[in-house]
mmCIF file of C-alpha atoms in Angstrom:
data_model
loop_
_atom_site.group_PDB
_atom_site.id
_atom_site.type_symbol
_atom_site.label_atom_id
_atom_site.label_comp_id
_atom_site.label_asym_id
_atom_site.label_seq_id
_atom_site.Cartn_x
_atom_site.Cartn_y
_atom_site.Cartn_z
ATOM 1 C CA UNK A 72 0.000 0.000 0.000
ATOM 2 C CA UNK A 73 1.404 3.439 -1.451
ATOM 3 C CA UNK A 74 1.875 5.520 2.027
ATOM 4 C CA UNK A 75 -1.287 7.528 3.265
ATOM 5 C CA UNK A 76 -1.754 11.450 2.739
ATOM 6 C CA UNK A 77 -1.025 12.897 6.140
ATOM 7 C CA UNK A 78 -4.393 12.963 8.307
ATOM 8 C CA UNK A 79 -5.341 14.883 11.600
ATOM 9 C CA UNK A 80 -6.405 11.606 13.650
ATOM 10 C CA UNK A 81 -7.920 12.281 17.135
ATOM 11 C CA UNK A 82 -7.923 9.443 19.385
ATOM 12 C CA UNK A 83 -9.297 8.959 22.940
ATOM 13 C CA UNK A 84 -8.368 6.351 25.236
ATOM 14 C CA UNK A 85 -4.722 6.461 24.708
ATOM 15 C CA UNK A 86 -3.343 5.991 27.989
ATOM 16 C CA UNK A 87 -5.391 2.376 28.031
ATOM 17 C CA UNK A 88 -3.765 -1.014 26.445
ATOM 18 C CA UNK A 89 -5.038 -0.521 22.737
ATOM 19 C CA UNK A 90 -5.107 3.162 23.032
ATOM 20 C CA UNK A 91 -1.394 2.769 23.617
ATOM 21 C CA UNK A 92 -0.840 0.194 20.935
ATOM 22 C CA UNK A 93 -2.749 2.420 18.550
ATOM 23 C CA UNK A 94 -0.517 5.446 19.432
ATOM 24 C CA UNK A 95 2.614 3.447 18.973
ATOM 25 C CA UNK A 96 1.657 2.288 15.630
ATOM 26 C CA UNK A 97 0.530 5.655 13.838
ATOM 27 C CA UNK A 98 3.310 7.093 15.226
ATOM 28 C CA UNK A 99 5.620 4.698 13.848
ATOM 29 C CA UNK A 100 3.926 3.536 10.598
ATOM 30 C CA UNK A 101 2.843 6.696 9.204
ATOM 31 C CA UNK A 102 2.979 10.537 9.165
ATOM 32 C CA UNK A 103 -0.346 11.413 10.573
ATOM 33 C CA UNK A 104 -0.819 14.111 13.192
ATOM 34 C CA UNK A 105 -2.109 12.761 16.515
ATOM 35 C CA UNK A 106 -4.684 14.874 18.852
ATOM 36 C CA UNK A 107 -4.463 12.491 22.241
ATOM 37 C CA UNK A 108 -7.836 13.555 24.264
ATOM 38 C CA UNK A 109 -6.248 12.291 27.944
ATOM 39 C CA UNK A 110 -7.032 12.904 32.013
ATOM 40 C CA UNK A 111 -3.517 12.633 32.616
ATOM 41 C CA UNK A 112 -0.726 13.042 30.508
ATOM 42 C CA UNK A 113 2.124 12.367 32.549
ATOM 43 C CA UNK A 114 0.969 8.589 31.790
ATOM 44 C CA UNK A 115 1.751 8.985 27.752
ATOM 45 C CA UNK A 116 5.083 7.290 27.075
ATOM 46 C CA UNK A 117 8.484 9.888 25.997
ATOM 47 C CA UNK A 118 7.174 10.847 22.799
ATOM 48 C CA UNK A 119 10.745 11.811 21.428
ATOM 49 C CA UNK A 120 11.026 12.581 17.714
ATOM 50 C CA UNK A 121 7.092 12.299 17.202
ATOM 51 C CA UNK A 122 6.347 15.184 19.477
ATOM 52 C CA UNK A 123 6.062 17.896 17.132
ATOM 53 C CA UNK A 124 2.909 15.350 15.473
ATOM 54 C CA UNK A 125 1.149 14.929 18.534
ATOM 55 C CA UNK A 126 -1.302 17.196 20.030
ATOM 56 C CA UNK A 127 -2.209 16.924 23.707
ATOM 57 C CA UNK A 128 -5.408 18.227 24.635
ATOM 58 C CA UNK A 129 -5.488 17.427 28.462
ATOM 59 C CA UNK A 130 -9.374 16.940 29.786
ATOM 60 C CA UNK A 131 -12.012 13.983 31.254
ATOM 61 C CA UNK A 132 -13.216 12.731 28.035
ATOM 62 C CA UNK A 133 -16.669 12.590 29.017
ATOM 63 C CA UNK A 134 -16.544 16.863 28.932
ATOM 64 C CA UNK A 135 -16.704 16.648 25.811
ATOM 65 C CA UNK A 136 -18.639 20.301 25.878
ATOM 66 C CA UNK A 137 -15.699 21.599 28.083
ATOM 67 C CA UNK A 138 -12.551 20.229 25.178
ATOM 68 C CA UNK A 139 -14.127 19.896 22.045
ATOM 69 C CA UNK A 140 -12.679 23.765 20.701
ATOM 70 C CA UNK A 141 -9.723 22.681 21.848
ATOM 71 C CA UNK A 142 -9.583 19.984 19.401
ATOM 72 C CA UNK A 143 -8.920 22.004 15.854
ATOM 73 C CA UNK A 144 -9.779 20.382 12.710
ATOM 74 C CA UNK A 145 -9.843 16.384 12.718
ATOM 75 C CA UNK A 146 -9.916 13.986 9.496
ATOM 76 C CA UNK A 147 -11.088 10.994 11.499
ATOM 77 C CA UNK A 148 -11.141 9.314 14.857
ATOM 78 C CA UNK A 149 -10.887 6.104 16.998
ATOM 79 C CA UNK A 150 -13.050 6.546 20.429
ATOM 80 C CA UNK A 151 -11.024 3.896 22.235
ATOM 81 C CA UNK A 152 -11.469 5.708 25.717
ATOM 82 C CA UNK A 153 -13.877 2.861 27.576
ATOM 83 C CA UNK A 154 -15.126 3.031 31.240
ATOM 84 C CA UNK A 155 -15.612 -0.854 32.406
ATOM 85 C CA UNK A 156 -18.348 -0.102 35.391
ATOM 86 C CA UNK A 157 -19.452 2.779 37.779
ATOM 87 C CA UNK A 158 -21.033 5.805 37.229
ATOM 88 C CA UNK A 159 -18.528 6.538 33.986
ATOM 89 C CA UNK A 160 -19.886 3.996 32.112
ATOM 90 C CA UNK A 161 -22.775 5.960 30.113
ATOM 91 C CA UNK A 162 -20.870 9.453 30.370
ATOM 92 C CA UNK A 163 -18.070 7.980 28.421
ATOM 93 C CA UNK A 164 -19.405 4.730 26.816
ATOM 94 C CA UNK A 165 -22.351 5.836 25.050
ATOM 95 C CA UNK A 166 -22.898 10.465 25.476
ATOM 96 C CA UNK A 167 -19.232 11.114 24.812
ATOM 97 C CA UNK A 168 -18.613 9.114 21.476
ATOM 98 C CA UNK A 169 -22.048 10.446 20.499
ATOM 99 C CA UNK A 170 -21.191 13.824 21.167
ATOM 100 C CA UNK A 171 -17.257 13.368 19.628
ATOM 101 C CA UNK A 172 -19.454 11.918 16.524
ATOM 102 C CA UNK A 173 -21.894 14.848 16.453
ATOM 103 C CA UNK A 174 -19.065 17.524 17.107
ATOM 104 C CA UNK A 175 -17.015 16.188 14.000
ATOM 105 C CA UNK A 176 -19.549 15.437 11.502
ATOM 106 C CA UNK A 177 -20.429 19.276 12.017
ATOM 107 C CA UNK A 178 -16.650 20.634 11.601
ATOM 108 C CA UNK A 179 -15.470 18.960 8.443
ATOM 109 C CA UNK A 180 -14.541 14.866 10.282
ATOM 110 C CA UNK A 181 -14.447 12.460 7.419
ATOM 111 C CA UNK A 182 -14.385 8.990 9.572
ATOM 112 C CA UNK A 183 -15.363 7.333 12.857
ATOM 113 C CA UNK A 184 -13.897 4.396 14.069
ATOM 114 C CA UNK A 185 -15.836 3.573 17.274
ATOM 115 C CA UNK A 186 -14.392 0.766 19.944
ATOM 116 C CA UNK A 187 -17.084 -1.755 20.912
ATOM 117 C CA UNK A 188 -17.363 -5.282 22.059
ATOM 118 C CA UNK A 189 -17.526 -8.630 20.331
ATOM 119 C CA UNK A 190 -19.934 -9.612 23.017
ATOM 120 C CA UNK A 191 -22.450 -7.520 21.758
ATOM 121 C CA UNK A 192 -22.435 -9.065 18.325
ATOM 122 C CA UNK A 193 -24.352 -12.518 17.562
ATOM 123 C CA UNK A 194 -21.938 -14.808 14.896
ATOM 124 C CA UNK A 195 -23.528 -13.096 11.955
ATOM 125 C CA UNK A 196 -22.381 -9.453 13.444
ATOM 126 C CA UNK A 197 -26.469 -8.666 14.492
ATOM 127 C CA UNK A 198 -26.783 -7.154 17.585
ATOM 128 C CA UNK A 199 -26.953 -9.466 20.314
ATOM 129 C CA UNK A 200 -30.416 -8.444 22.250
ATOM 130 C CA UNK A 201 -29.119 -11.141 25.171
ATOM 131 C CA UNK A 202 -26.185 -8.474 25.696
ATOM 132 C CA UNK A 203 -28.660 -5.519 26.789
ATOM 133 C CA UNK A 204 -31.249 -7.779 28.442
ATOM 134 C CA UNK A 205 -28.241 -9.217 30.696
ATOM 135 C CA UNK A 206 -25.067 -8.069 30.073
ATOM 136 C CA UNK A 207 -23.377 -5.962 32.430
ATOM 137 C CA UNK A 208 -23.552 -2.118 32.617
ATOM 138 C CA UNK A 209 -20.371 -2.012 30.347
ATOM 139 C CA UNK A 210 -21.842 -4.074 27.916
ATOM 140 C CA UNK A 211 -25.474 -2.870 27.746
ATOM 141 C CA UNK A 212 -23.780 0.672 27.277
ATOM 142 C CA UNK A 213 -21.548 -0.512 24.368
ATOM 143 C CA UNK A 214 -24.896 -2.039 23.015
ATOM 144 C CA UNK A 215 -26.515 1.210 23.042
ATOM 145 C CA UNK A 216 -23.288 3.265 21.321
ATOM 146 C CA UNK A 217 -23.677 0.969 18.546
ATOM 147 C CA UNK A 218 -27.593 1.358 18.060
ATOM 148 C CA UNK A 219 -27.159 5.362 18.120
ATOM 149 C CA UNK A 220 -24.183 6.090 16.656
ATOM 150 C CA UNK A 221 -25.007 3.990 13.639
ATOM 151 C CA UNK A 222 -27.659 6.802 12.962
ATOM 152 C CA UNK A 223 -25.543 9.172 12.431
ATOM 153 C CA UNK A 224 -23.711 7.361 9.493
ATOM 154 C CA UNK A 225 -25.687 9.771 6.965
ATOM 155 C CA UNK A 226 -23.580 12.696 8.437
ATOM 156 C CA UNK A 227 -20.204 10.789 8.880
ATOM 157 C CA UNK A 228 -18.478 7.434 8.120
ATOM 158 C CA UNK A 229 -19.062 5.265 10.816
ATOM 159 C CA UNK A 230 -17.359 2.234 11.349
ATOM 160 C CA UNK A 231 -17.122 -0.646 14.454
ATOM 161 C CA UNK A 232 -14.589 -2.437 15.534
ATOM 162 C CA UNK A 233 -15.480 -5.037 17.637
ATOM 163 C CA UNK A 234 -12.594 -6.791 19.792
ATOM 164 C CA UNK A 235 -12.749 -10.178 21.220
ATOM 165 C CA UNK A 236 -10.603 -11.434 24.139
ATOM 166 C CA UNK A 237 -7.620 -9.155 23.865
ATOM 167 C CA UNK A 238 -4.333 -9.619 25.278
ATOM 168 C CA UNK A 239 -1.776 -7.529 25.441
ATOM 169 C CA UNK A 240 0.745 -5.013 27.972
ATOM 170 C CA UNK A 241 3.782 -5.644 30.255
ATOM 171 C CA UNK A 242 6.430 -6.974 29.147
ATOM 172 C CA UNK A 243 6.756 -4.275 26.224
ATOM 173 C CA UNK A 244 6.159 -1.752 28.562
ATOM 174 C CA UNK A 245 2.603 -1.453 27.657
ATOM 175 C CA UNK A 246 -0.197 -1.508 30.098
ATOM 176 C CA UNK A 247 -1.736 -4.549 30.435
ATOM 177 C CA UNK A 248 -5.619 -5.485 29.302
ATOM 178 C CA UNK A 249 -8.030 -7.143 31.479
ATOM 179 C CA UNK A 250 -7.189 -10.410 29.907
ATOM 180 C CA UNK A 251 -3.279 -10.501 30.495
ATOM 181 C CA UNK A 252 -3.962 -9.353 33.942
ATOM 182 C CA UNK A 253 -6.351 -12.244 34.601
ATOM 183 C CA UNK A 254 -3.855 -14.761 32.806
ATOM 184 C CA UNK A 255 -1.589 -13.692 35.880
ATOM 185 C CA UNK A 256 -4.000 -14.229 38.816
ATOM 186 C CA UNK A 257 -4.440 -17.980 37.111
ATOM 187 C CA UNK A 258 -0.794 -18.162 36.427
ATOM 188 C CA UNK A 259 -0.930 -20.429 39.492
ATOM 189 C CA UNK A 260 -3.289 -22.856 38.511
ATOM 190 C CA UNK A 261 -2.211 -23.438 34.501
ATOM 191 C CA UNK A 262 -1.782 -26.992 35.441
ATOM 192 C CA UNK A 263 -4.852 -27.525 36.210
ATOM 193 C CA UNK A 264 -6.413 -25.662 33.760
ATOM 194 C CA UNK A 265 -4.384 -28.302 31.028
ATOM 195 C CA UNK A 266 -6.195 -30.955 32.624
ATOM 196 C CA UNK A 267 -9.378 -30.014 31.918
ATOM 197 C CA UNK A 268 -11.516 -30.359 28.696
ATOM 198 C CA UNK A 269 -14.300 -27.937 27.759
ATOM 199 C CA UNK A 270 -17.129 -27.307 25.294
ATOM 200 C CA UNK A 271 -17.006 -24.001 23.360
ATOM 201 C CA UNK A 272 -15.350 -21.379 20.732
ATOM 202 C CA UNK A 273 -13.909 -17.694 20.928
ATOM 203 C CA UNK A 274 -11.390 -15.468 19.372
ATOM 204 C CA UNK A 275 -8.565 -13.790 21.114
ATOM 205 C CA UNK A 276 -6.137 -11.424 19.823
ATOM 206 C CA UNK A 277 -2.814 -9.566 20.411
ATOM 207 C CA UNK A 278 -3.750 -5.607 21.292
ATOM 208 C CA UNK A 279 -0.658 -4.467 18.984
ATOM 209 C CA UNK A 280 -2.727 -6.655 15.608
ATOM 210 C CA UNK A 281 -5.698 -4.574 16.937
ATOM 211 C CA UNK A 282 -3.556 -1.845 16.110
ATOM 212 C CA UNK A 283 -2.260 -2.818 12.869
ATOM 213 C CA UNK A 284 -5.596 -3.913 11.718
ATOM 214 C CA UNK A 285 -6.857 -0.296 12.517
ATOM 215 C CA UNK A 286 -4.099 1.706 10.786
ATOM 216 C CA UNK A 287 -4.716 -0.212 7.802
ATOM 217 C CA UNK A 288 -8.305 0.381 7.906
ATOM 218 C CA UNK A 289 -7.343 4.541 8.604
ATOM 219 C CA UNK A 290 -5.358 4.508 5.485
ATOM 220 C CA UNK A 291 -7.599 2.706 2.981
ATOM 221 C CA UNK A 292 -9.400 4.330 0.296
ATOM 222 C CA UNK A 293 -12.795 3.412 2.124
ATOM 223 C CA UNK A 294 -13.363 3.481 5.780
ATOM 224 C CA UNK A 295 -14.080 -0.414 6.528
ATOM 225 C CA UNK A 296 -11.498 -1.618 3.923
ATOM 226 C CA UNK A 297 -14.747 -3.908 2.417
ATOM 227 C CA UNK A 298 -15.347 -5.753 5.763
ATOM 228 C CA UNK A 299 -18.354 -3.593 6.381
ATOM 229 C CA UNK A 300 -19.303 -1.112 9.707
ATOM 230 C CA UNK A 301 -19.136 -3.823 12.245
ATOM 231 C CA UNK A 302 -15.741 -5.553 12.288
ATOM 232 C CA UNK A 303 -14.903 -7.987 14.685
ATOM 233 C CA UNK A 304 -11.203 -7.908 15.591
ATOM 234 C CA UNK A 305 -9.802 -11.542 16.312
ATOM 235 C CA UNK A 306 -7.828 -13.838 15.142
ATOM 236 C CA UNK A 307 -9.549 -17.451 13.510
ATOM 237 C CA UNK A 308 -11.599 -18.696 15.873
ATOM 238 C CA UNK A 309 -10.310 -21.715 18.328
ATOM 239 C CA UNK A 310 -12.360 -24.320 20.409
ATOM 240 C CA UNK A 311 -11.927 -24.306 24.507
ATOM 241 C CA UNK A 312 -9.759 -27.357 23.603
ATOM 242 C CA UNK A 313 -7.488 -26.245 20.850
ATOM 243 C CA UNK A 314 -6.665 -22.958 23.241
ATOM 244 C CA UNK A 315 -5.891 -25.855 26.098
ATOM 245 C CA UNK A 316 -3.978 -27.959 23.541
ATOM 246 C CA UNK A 317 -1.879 -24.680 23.216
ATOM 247 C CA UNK A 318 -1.681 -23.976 26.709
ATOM 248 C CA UNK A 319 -0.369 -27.307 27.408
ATOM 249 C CA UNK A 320 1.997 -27.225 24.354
ATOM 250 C CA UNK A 321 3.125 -23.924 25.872
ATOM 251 C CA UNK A 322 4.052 -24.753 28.920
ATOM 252 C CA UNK A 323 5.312 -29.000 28.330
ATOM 253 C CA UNK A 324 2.247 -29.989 30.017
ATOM 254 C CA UNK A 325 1.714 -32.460 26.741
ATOM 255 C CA UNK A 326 1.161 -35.532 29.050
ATOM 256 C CA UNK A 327 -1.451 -34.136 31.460
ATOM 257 C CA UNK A 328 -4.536 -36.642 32.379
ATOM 258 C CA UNK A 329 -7.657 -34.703 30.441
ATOM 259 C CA UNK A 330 -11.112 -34.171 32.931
ATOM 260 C CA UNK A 331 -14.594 -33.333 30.863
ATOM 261 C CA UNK A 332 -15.674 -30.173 32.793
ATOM 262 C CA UNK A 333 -19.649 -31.191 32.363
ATOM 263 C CA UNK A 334 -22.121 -28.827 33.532
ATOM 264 C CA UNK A 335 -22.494 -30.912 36.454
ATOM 265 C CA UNK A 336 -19.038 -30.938 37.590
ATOM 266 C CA UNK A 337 -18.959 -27.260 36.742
ATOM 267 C CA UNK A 338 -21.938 -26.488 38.798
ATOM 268 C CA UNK A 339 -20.205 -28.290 41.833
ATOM 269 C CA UNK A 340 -17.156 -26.043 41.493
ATOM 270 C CA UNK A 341 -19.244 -23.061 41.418
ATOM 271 C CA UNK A 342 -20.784 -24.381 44.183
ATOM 272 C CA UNK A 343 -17.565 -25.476 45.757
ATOM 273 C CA UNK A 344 -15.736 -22.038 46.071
ATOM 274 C CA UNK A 345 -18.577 -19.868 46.195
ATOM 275 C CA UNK A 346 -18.693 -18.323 42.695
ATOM 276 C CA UNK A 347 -20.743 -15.381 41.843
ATOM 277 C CA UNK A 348 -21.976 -15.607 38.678
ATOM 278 C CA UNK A 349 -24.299 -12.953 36.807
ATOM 279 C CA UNK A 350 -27.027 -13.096 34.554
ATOM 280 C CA UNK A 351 -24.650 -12.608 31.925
ATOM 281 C CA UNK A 352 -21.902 -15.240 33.028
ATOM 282 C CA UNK A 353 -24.951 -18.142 33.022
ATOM 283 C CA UNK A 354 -25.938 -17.228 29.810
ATOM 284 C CA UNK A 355 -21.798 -17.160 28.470
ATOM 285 C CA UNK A 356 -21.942 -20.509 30.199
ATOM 286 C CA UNK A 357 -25.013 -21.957 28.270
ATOM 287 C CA UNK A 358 -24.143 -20.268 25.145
ATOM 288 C CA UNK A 359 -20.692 -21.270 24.758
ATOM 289 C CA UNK A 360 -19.745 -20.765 20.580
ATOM 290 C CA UNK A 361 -18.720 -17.313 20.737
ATOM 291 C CA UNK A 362 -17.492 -16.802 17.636
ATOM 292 C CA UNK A 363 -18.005 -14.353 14.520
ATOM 293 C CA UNK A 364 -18.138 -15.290 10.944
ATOM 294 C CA UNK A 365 -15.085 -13.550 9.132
ATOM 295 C CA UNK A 366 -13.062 -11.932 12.101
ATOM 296 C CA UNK A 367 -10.672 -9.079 11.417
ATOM 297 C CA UNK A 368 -6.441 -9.436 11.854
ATOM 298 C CA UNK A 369 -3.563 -8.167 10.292
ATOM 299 C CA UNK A 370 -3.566 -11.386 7.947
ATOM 300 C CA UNK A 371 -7.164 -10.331 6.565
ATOM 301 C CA UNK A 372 -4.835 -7.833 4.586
ATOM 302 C CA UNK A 373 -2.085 -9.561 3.671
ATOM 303 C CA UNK A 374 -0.012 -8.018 6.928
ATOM 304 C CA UNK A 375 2.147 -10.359 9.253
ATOM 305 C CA UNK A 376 0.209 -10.832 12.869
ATOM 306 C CA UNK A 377 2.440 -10.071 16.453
ATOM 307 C CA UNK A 378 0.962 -12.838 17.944
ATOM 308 C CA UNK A 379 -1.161 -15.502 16.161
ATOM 309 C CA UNK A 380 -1.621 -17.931 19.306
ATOM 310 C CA UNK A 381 -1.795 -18.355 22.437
ATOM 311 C CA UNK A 382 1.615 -19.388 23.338
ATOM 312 C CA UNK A 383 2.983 -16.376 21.225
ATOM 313 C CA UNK A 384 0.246 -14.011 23.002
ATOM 314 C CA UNK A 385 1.416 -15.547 26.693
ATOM 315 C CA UNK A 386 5.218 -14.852 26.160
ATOM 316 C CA UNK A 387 4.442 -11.511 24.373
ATOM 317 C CA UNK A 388 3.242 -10.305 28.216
ATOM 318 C CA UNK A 389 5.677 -11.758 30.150
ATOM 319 C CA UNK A 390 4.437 -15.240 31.417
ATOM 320 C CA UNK A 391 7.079 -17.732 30.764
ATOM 321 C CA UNK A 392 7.454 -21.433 31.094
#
């Protein structure tokens, strides 16, 4: 791909583990001008020679009223900036990538590239209607952003992305996403978790493809890059059993005794240690394929992929053998 005319790119959420990613890689892959919408700057990493292309406008994203002057004249935009529970959760899930939307579809913005959730979607890419009747607060507000802003494609090019599981942070220096940090509270029990067999299929990928997949999509000739306005960002899909197989392979666990985790036997660990499980966690648990017809990775265009598996995503954040 012939490099991309230079673009005024605003981007929220880039203190976070994509955000960060994302950063890094339109900093280092092209020559677009970054506006960085951030609470606290002193967490941005030593910007160095890319300074004089980045644009710090310091300010609680959800005040989007209070910033949004401040902001100058923006191409396009990737609302990455995500609050995970609390009272943030509407204020900057749902009314601030509206209002970002709004604000640059009025002052000359070309593209949107919105951050959801892959648990929203259903395998065809529908909206899920399970994931606002029982997800979490998160979810249901990441199920709303995608039902309003998807009006305002008339006035603006609107386009999804969707992440699965995403791993990612630490070792490179990056922080670390909700999955890597979770990989390191079970880092204790990896044995056991090779011993186990289990029914179902998800996607994960590496936060740095995220990236890469994103840039690419930035610097096509047309906003989605001909995967349409809801791309889901994973790598193939893999059964509960292949991503075991890998874990095992990982760590030389290839001789492990195997134990069918039936819903029984799950119900008596829940039981066991006193597991609180939501609405939303039953119905993950009965409705265990959670994967997406044609998911989105650096390979869907022909670009290499950080971290293509599990073993390759676990050693990317630090967790050995």
């Amino acid at each position: 791909m012939q490099a991309a005319e230079p673009k005024r790119v605003l981007v929220t959420g880039a203190t976070g583990c994509v955000g960060r990613y994302l950063v890094d890689e339109l900093l280092r892959q092209t020559a677009h001008e970054l506006v960085l919408v951030v609470r606290d700057p002193s967490r941005l990493p030593d910007l160095g020679a890319a300074r004089g292309r980045v644009s710090v406008v310091q300010a609680d994203v959800a005040d989007v009223a209070d910033y949004k002057d401040r902001l100058g004249p923006v191409d396009s935009a990737f609302l990455v900036a995500a609050a995970w529970g609390g009272p943030e959760t509407d204020p900057v899930n749902l009314t601030a990538n509206l209002a970002l939307t709004d604000h640059l579809a009025a002052n000359g913005g070309r593209r949107v590239y919105y951050f959801a959730t892959g648990s929203v979607l259903d395998h065809e890419h529908q909206l899920l209607k399970a994931a606002f009747d029982l997800g979490s607060p998160y979810v249901r507000s990441k199920y709303r952003l995608v039902e309003e802003i998807e009006k305002r494609a008339g006035a603006i090019e609107v386009v999804g992305l969707f992440p699965t599981i995403v791993v990612g942070g630490g070792a490179d220096g990056m922080p670390r996403s909700h999955f890597a940090n979770l990989m390191y509270q079970v880092k204790p029990y990896f044995r056991l978790v090779c011993s186990l067999s289990a029914e179902g299929k998800l996607h994960h990928v590496h936060a740095r493809d995220i990236a890469a997949a994103a840039r690419h999509l930035l610097d096509s000739e047309t906003a989605d890059a001909g995967r349409g306005n809801r791309i889901v960002l994973g790598n193939p899909a893999v059964t509960i059993d292949q991503l075991i197989a890998g874990l095992r392979s990982y760590f030389g666990y290839r001789f492990l005794p195997r134990l069918k985790l039936r819903d029984g036997l799950a119900e008596f660990f829940i039981r066991t240690f006193r597991i609180q499980l939501s609405a939303w966690d039953r119905y993950c648990m009965e409705h265990r394929d959670m994967s997406h017809r044609d998911p989105t990775s650096p390979a869907t265009f022909g670009l290499p992929v950080h971290a293509p598996d599990i073993g390759a995503q676990l050693a990317s954040i630090g967790i050995r053998p």
